[in-house]
Short mmCIF file of C-alpha atoms in Angstrom, two decimals:
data_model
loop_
_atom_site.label_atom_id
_atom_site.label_comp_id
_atom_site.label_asym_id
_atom_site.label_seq_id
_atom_site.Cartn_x
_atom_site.Cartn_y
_atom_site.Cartn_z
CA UNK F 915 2.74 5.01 -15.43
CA UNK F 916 2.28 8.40 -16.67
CA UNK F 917 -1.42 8.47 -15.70
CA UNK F 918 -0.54 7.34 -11.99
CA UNK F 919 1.73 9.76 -12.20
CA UNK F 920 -0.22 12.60 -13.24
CA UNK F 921 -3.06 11.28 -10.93
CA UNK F 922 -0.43 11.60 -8.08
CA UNK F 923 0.71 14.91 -9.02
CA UNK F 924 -3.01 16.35 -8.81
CA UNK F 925 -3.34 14.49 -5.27
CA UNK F 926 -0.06 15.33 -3.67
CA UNK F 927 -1.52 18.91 -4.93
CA UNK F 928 -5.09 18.95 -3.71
CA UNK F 929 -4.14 17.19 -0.02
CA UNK F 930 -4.02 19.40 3.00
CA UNK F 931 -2.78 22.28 0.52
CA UNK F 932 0.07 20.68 -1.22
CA UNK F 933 3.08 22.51 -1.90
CA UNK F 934 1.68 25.67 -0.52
CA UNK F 935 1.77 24.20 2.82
CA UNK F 936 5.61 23.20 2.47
CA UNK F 937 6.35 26.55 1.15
CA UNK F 938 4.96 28.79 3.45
CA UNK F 939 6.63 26.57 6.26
CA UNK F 940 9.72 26.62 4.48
CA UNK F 941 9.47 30.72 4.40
CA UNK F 942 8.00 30.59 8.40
CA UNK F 943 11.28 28.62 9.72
CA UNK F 944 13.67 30.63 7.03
CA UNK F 945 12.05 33.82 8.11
CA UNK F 946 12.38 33.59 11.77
CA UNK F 947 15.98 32.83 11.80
CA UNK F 948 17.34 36.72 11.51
CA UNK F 949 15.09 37.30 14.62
CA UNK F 950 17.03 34.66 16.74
CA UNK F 951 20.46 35.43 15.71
CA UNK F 952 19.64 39.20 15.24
CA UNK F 953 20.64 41.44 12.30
CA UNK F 954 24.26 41.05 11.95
CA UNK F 955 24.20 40.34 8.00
CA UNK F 956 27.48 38.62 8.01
CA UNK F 957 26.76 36.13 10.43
CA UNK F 958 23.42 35.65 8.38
CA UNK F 959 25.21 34.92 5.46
CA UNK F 960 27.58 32.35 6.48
CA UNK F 961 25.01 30.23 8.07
CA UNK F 962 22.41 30.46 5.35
CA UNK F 963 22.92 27.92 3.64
CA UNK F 964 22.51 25.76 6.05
CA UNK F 965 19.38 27.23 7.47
CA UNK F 966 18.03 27.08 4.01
CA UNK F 967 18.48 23.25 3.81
CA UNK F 968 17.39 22.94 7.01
CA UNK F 969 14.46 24.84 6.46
CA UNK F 970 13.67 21.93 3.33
CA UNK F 971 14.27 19.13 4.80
CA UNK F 972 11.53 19.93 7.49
CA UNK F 973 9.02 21.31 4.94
CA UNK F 974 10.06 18.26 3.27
CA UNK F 975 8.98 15.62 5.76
CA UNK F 976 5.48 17.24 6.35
CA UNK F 977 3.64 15.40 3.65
CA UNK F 978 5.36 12.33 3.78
CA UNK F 979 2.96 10.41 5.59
CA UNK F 980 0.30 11.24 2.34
CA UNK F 981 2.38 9.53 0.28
CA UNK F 982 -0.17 6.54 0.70
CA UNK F 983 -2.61 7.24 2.22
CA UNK F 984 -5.03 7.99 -0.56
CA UNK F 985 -4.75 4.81 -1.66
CA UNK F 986 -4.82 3.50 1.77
CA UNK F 987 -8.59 4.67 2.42
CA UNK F 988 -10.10 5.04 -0.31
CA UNK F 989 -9.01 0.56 -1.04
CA UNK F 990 -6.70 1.22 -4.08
CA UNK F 991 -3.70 0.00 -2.25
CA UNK F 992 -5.31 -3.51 -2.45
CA UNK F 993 -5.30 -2.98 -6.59
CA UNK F 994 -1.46 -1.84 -6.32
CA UNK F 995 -0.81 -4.85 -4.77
CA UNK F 996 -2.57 -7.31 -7.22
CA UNK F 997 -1.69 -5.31 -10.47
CA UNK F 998 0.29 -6.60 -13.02
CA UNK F 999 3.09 -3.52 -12.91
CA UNK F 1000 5.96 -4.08 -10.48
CA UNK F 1001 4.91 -2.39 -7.17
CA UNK F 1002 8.70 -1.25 -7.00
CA UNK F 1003 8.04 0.66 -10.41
CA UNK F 1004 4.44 2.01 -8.96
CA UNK F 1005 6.01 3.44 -5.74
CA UNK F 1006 9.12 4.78 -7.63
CA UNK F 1007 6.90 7.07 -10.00
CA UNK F 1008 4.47 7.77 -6.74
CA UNK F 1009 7.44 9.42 -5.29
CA UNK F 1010 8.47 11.06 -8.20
CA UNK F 1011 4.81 12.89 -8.53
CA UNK F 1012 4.96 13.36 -4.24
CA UNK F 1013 8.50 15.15 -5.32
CA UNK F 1014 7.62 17.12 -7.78
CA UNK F 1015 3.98 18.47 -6.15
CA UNK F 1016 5.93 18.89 -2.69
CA UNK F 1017 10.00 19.16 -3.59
CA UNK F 1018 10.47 21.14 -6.35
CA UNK F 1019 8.40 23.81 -5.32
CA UNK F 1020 10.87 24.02 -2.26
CA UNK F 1021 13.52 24.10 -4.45
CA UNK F 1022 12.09 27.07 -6.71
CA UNK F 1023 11.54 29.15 -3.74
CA UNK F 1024 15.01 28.57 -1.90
CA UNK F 1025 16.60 31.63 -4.12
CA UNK F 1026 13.90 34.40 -2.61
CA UNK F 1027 14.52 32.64 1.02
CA UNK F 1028 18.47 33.12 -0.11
CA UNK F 1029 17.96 36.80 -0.22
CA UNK F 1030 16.36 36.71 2.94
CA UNK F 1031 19.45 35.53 4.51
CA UNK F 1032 21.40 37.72 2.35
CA UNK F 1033 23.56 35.15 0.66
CA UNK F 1034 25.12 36.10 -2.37
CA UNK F 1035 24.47 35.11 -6.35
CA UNK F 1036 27.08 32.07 -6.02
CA UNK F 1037 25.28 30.75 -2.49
CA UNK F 1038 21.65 31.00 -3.80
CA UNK F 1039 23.41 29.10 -6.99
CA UNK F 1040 24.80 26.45 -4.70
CA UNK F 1041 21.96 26.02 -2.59
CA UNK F 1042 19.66 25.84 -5.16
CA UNK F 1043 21.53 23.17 -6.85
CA UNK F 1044 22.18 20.75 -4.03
CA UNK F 1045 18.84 21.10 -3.20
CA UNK F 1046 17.54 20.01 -6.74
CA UNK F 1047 19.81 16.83 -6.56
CA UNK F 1048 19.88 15.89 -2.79
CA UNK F 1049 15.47 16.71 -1.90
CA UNK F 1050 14.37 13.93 -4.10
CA UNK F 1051 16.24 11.34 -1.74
CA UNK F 1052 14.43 12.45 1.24
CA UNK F 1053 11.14 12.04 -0.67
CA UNK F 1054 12.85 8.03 -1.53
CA UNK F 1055 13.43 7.88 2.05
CA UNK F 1056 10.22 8.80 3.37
CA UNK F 1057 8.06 6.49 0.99
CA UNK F 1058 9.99 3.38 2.83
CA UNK F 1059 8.83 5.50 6.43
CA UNK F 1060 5.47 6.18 4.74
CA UNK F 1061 4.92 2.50 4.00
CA UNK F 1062 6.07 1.01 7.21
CA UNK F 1063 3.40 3.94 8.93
CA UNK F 1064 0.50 3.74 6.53
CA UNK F 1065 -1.75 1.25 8.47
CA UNK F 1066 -1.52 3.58 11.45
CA UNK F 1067 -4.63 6.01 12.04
CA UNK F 1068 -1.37 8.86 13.08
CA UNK F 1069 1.60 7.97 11.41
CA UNK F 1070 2.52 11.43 10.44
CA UNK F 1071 5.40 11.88 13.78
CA UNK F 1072 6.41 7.97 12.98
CA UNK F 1073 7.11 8.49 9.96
CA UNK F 1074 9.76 12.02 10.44
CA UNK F 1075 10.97 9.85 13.27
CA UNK F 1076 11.96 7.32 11.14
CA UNK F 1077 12.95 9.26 8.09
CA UNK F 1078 14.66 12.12 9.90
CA UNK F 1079 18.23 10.08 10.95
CA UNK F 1080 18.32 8.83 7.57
CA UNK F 1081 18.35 12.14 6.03
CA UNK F 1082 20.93 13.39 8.05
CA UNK F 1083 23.82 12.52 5.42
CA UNK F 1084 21.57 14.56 2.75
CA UNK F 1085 21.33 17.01 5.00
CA UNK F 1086 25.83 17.08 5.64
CA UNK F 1087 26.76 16.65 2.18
CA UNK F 1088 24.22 19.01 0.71
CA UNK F 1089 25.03 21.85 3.02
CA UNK F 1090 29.17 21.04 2.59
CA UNK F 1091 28.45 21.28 -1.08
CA UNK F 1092 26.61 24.99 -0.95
CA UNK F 1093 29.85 26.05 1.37
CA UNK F 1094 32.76 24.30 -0.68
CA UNK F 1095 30.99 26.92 -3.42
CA UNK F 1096 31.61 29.97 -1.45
CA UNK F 1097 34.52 29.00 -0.47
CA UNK F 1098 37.65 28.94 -2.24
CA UNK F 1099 39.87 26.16 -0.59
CA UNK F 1100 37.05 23.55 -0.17
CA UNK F 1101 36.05 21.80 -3.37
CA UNK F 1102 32.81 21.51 -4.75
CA UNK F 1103 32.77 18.33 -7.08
CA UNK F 1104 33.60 16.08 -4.00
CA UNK F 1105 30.38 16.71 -1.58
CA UNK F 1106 27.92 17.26 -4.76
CA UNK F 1107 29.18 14.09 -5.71
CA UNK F 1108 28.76 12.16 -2.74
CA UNK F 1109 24.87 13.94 -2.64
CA UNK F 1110 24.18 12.58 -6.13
CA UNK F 1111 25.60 9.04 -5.02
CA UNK F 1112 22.79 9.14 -2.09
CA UNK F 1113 20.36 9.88 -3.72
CA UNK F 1114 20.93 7.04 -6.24
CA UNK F 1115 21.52 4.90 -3.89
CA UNK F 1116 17.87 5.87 -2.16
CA UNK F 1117 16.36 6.08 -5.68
CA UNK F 1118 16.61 2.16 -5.25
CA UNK F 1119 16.35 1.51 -1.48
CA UNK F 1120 13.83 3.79 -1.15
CA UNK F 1121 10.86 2.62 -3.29
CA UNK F 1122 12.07 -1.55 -2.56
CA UNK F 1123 11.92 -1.11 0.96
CA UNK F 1124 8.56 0.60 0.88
CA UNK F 1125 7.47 -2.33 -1.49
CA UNK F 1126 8.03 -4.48 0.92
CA UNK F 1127 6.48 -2.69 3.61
CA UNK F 1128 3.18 -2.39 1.70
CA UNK F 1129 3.10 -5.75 0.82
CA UNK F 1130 3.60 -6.89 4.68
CA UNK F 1131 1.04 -4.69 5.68
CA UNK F 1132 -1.35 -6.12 2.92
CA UNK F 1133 -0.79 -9.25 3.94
#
């Protein structure tokens, strides 16, 4: 498991640019945002953490549909299928490499994009954190969405199609959480809470459902 998972970690690297690609996305659609709005710095802050998690969950879903498809055309996926190791365990630690190659980078560079929105110390904290917990159930969700799309020559749009309304809790509670943070009524423990419940809860749908799907489209 730890060779797959090192081997998985070098591909999710190598392919189309890796993280690099998700960052500098992240950055473009973080960047652009004071442009739109304009440069009213209050206004900036109040809606940046939400434009910060927004800004991850799209980089997020960009190398989703890669998730497989090394495997996919170069015939490994047939040896997945037949090995002795439980596919459920192979696909959980494939999207633990995809995750950290393409999700953690995300979250390492969310402070910097922070500043760009000029959030303060206690937002970039927030943000930082919820994204840490809640990005690694996106990456669950998407191998399920990656699996269903692999056989497809283009499955890159099928597979944010189907991973996008799925997300969309991550997305609420993870951007309630960085507010309840900065602000002092609303309580944080609730919404991080609820985050860290879905992305348990994903950290076993997730990699059983895509299981499933590779095995029906071996078959």
């Amino acid at each position: 498991m730890m060779a797959l998972f090192l081997r998985d970690l070098k591909l999710s690297v190598r392919a189309g640019g890796g993280a690099m690609i998700g960052v500098l996305f992240f950055t473009t659609v973080v960047a652009v945002i004071p442009f739109g709005v304009g440069p009213d710095l209050n206004l900036l802050s109040r809606i940046g953490p939400a434009i910060v998690w927004i800004g991850a969950l799209l980089s997020a879903l960009l190398g989703l549909d890669r998730l497989f498809q090394a495997e996919r055309d170069d015939g490994s996926l047939d040896i997945l299928l037949m090995q002795e190791t439980p596919l459920v365990l192979t696909v959980l630690v494939k999207c633990l490499a995809h995750w950290a190659a393409t999700g953690l980078p995300l979250v390492i560079a969310s402070p910097l994009l922070g500043l760009f929105m000029n959030m303060d110390e206690v937002a970039i904290g927030a943000v930082m954190l919820t994204l840490l917990v809640g990005s690694p159930a996106i990456t669950f969700i998407g191998a399920a969405g990656a699996a269903v799309a692999v056989a497809l020559p283009r499955g890159g749009l099928l597979v944010s199609i189907l991973v996008l309304p799925l997300a969309v809790p991550v997305l609420i509670f993870g951007v309630s959480a960085s507010y309840a943070a900065v602000e002092d009524p609303a309580p944080f423990l609730p919404p991080f809470m609820f985050l860290s419940a879905i992305t348990l809860l994903f950290a076993v749908i997730g990699p059983v459902g895509a299981a499933a799907a590779l095995r029906s489209s071996g078959d």
